[in-house]
CSV table of C-alpha atoms and ligand atoms in Angstrom, one decimal:
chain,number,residue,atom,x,y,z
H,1,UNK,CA,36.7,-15.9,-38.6
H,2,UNK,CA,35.3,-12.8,-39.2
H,3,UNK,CA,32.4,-14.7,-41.0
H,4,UNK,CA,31.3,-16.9,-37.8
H,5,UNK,CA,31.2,-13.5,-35.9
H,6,UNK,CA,28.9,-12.0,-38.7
H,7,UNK,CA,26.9,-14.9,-38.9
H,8,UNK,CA,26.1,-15.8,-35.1
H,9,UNK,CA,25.4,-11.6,-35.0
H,10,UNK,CA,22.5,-12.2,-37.3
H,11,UNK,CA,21.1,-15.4,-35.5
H,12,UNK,CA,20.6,-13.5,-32.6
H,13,UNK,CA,18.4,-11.1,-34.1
H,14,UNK,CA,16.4,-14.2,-35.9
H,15,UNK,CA,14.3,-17.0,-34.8
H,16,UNK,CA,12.0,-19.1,-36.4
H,17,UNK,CA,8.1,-18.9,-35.5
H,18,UNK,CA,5.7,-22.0,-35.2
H,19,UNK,CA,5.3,-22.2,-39.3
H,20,UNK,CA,8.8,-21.9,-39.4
H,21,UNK,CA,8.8,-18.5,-40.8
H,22,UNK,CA,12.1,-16.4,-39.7
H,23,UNK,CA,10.4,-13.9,-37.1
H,24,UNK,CA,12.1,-10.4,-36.0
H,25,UNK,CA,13.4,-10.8,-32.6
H,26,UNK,CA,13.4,-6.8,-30.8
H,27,UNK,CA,15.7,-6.1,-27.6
H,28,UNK,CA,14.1,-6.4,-24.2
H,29,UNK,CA,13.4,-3.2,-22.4
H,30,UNK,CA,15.8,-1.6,-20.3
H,31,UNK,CA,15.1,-3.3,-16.8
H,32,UNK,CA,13.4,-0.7,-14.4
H,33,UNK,CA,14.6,0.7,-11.1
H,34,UNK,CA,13.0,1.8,-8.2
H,35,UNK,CA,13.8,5.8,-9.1
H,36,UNK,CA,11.9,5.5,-12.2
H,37,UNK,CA,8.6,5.7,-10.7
H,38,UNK,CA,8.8,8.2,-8.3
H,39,UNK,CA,8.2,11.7,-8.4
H,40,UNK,CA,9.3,14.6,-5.8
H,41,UNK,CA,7.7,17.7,-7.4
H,42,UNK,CA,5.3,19.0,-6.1
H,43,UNK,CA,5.4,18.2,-2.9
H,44,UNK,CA,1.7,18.4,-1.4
H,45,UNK,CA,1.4,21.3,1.2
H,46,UNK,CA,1.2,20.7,5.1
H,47,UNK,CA,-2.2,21.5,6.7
H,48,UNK,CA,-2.0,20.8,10.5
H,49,UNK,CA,-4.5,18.3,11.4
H,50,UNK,CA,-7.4,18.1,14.2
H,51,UNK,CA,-5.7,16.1,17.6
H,52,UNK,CA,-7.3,12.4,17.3
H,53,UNK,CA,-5.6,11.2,20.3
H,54,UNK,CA,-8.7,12.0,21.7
H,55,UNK,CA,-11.2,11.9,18.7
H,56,UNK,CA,-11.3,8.3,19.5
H,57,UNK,CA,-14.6,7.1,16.5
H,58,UNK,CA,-15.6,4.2,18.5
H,59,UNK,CA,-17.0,1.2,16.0
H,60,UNK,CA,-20.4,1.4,14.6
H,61,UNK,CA,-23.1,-1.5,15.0
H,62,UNK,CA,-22.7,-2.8,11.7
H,63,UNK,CA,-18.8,-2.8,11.6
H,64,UNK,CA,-16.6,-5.9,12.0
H,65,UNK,CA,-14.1,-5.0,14.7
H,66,UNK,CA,-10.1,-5.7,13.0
H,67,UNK,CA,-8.6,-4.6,16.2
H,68,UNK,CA,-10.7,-3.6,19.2
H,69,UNK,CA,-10.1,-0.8,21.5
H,70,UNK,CA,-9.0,-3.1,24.9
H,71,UNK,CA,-8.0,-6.2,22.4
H,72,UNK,CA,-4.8,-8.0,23.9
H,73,UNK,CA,-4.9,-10.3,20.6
H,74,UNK,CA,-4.3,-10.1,16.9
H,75,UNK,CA,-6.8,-12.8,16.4
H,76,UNK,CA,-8.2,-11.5,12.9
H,77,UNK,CA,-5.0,-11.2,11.7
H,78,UNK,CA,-2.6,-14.7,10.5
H,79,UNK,CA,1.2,-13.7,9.2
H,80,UNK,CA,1.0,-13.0,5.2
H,81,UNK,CA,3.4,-15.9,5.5
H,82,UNK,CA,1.6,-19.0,5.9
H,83,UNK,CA,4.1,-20.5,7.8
H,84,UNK,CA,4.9,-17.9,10.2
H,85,UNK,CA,2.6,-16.8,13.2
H,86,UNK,CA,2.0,-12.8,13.9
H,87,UNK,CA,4.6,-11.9,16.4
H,88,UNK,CA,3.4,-8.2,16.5
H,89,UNK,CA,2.4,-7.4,19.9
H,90,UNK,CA,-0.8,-6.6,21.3
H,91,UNK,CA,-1.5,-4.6,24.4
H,92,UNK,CA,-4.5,-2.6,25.6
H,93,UNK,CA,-6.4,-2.1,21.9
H,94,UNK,CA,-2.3,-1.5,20.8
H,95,UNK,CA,-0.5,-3.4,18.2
H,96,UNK,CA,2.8,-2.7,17.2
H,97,UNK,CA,4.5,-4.0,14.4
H,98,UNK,CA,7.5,-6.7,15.2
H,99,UNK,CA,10.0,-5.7,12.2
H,100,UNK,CA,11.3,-8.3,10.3
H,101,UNK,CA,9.1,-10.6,11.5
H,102,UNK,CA,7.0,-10.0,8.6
H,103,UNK,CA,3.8,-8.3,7.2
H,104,UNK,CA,0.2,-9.4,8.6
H,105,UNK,CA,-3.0,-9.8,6.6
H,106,UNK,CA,-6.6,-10.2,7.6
H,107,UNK,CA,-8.4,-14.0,7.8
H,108,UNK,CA,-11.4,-12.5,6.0
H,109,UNK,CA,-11.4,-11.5,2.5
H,110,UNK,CA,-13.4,-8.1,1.6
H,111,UNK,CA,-14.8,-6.5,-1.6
H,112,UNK,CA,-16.2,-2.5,-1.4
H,113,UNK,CA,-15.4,-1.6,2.1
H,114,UNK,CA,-15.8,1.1,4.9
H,115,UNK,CA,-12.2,0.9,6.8
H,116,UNK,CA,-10.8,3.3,10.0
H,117,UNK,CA,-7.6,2.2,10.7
H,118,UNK,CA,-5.7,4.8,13.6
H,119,UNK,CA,-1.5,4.5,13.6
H,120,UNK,CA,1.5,6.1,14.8
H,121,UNK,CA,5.2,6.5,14.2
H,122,UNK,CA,7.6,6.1,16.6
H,123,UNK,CA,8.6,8.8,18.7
H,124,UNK,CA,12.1,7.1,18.3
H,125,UNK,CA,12.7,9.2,15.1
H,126,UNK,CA,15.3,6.8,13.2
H,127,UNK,CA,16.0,7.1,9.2
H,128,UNK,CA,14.8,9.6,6.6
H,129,UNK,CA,12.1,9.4,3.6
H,130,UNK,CA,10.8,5.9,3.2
H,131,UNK,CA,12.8,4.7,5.9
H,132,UNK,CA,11.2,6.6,8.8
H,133,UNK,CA,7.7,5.6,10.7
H,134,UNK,CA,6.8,3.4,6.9
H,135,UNK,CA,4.0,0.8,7.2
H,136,UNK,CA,1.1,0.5,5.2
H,137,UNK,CA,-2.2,-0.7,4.7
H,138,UNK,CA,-3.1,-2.8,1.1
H,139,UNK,CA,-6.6,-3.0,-0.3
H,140,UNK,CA,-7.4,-6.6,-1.5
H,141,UNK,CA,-3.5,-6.9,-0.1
H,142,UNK,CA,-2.8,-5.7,-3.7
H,143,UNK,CA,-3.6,-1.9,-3.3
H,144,UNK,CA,-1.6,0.4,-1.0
H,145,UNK,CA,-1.8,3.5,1.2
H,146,UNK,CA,1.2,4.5,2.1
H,147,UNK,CA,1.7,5.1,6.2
H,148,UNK,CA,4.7,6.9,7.2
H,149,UNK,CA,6.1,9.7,9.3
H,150,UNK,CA,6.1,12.6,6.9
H,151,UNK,CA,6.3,15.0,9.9
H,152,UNK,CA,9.3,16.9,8.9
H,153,UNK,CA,10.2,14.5,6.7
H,154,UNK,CA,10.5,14.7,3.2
H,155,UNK,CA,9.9,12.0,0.3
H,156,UNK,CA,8.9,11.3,-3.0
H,157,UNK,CA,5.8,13.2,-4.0
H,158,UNK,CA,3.8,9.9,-4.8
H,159,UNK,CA,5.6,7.5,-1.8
H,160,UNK,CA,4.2,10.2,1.4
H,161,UNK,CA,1.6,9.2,4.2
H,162,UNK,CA,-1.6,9.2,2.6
H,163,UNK,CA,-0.7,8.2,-1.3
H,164,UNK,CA,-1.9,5.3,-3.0
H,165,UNK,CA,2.2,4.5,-3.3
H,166,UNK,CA,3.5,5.2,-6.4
H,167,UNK,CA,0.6,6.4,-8.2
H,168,UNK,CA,-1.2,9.4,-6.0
H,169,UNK,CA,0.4,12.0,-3.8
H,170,UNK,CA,-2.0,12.8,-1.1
H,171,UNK,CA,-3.8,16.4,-1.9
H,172,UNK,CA,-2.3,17.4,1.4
H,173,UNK,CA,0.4,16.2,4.1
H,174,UNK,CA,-1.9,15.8,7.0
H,175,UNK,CA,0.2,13.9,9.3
H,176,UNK,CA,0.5,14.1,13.2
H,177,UNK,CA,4.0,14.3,14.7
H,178,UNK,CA,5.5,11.3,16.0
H,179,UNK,CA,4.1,9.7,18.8
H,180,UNK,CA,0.4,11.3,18.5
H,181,UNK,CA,-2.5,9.1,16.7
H,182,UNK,CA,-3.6,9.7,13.2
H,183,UNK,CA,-6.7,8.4,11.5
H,184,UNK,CA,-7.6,7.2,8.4
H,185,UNK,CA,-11.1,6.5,7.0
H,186,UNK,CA,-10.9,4.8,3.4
H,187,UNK,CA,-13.7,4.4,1.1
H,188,UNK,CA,-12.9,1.1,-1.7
H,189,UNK,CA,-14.7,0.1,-4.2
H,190,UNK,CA,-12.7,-2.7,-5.7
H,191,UNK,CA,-11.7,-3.3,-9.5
H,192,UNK,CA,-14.2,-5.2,-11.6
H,193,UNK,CA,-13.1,-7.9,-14.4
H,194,UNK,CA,-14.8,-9.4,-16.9
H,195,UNK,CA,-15.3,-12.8,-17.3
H,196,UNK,CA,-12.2,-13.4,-19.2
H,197,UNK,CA,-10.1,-11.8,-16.7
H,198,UNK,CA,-9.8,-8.4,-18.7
H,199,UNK,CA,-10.7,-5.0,-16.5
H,200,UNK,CA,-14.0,-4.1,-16.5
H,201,UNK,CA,-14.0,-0.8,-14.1
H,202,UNK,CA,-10.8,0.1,-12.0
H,203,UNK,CA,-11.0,0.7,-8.8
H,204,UNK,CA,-11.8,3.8,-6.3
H,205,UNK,CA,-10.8,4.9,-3.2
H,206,UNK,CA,-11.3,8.2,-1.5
H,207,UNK,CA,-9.0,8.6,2.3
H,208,UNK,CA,-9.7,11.3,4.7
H,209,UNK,CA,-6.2,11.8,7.0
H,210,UNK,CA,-7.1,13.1,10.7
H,211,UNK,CA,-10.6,13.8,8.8
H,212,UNK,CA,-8.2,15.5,6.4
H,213,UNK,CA,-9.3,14.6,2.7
H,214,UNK,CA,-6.3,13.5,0.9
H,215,UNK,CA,-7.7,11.2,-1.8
H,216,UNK,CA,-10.8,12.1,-3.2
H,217,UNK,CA,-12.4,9.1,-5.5
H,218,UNK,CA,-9.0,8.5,-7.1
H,219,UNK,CA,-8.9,6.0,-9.7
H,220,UNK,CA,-6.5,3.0,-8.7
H,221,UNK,CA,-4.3,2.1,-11.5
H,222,UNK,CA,-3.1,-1.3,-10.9
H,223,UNK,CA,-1.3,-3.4,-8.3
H,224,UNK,CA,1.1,-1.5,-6.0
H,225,UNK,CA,5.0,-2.4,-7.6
H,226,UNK,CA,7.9,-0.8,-5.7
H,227,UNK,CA,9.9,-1.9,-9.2
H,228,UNK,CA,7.9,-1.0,-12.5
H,229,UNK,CA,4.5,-0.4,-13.0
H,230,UNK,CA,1.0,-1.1,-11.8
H,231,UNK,CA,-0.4,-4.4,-13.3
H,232,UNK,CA,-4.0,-5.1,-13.8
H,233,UNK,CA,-4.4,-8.6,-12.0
H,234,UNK,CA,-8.4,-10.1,-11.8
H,235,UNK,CA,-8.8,-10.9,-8.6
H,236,UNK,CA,-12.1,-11.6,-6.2
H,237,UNK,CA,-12.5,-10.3,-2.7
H,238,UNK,CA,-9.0,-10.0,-0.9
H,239,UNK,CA,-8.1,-9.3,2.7
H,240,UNK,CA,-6.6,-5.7,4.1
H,241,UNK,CA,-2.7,-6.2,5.2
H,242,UNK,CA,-0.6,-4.1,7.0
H,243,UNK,CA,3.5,-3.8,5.8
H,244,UNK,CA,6.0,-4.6,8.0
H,245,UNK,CA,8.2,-2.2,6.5
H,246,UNK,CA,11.1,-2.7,9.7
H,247,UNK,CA,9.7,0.2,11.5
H,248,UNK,CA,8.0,-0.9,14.5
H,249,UNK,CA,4.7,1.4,13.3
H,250,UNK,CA,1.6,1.4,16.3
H,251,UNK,CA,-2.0,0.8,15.2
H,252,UNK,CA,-5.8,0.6,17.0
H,253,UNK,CA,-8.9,1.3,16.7
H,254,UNK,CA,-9.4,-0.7,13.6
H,255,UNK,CA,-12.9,-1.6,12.0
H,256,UNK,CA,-14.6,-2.3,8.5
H,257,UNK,CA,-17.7,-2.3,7.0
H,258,UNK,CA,-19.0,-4.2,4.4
H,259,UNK,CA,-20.8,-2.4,1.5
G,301,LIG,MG1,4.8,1.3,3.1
């Protein structure tokens, strides 16, 4: 008996390759939770923002208008589920995010972009860290910046308003209180990837919050994961999405340009 149990021990750690040659088998990694990439310490210091509510930065010629300021449609925007429609309402230039009803994504795809995207959290304050004002908005719908109510409300260093999530704190926490509008203008230049599918140059993004800069040409890593790490994934142009993370998050005034 105690033979069998020896021998099937061994044949776990043994299995033959394609010549037939024994190869070493080694024991998977231990599998990942969320807490194992993210980081509290330190946190990055309040500065209090300019007011946008009024600071509204009206499109320029060359931009093509995501959301417009009177729009009373989402029409640039499908459901990241194809066979869902956006249910997030649209009212006067406002569009607030239906939760559960899932996460919208743009119809057009973009490469190195110029984006202004304006959002606020609820006044409605409901839940702490990630579960209070979260949304987000993903470059290439692979990359995101973090959106969520970090006014008075702490989080995991790299998970706050403003951070490429879990990889970048923002240099500062420059968010508005709830209710109020804040801005952000994004500078991307995408990833590049060789033919074979290998990275050539990561990519770059640089955010100013309420005109606040909180990411200054930071080198993207990978693909946003909320479990494990960034992956390098070749990909061509991609379209911006915003998270419907259950909190019903406010957005206008959103426009891109092409570069
Ligand atoms: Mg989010």
């Amino acid at each position: 008996m105690k033979r069998q149990v020896l021998c099937g021990m061994l044949c776990i750690g043994i299995c033959m390759n394609a010549q037939g040659q024994e190869e070493k088998k080694y024991p998977d990694p231990a599998p990942m939770q969320p807490e194992m990439s993210e980081f509290w310490t330190p946190q990055p210091k309040i500065v209090v923002p300019p007011d946008m509510d009024q600071a509204i930065v009206t499109p320029p010629s060359d931009a093509i208008v995501l959301l417009g300021l009177e729009a009373d449609n989402a029409d640039e925007w499908v459901n990241c589920d194809p066979n869902k429609t956006v249910e997030w309402g649209v009212e006067k230039g406002i569009m607030t995010v239906k939760p559960n009803s899932g996460s919208i994504r743009t119809k057009r795809e973009f490469g190195d972009f110029q984006l202004h995207v304006e959002w606020s959290a609820p006044t409605e304050i409901v839940g702490e860290s990630q579960g209070r004002g979260n949304s987000g908005v993903f470059m290439q719908g692979l990359y995101e910046v973090q959106i969520l109510d970090n006014y008075g409300n702490e989080t995991y260093a790299n998970g706050q308003a403003g951070s490429i999530y879990k990889q970048t704190p923002p240099l500062v926490n420059a968010c508005q209180k709830p209710g109020k509008w804040n801005t952000y203008d994004i500078i991307y230049t995408a990833p590049r990837f060789k033919e074979d599918g290998s990275l050539q140059s990561h990519g770059r993004i640089t955010v100013l919050h309420n005109g606040v800069l909180i990411q200054n040409n930071t080198m993207i890593l990978g693909t946003t994961e909320f479990i494990g790490f960034p992956r390098i994934v070749a990909h061509g142009k991609g379209p911006i999405i915003l998270q419907d993370h259950l909190n019903p998050v406010r957005f206008r005034n959103i426009w891109i340009r092409e570069l």
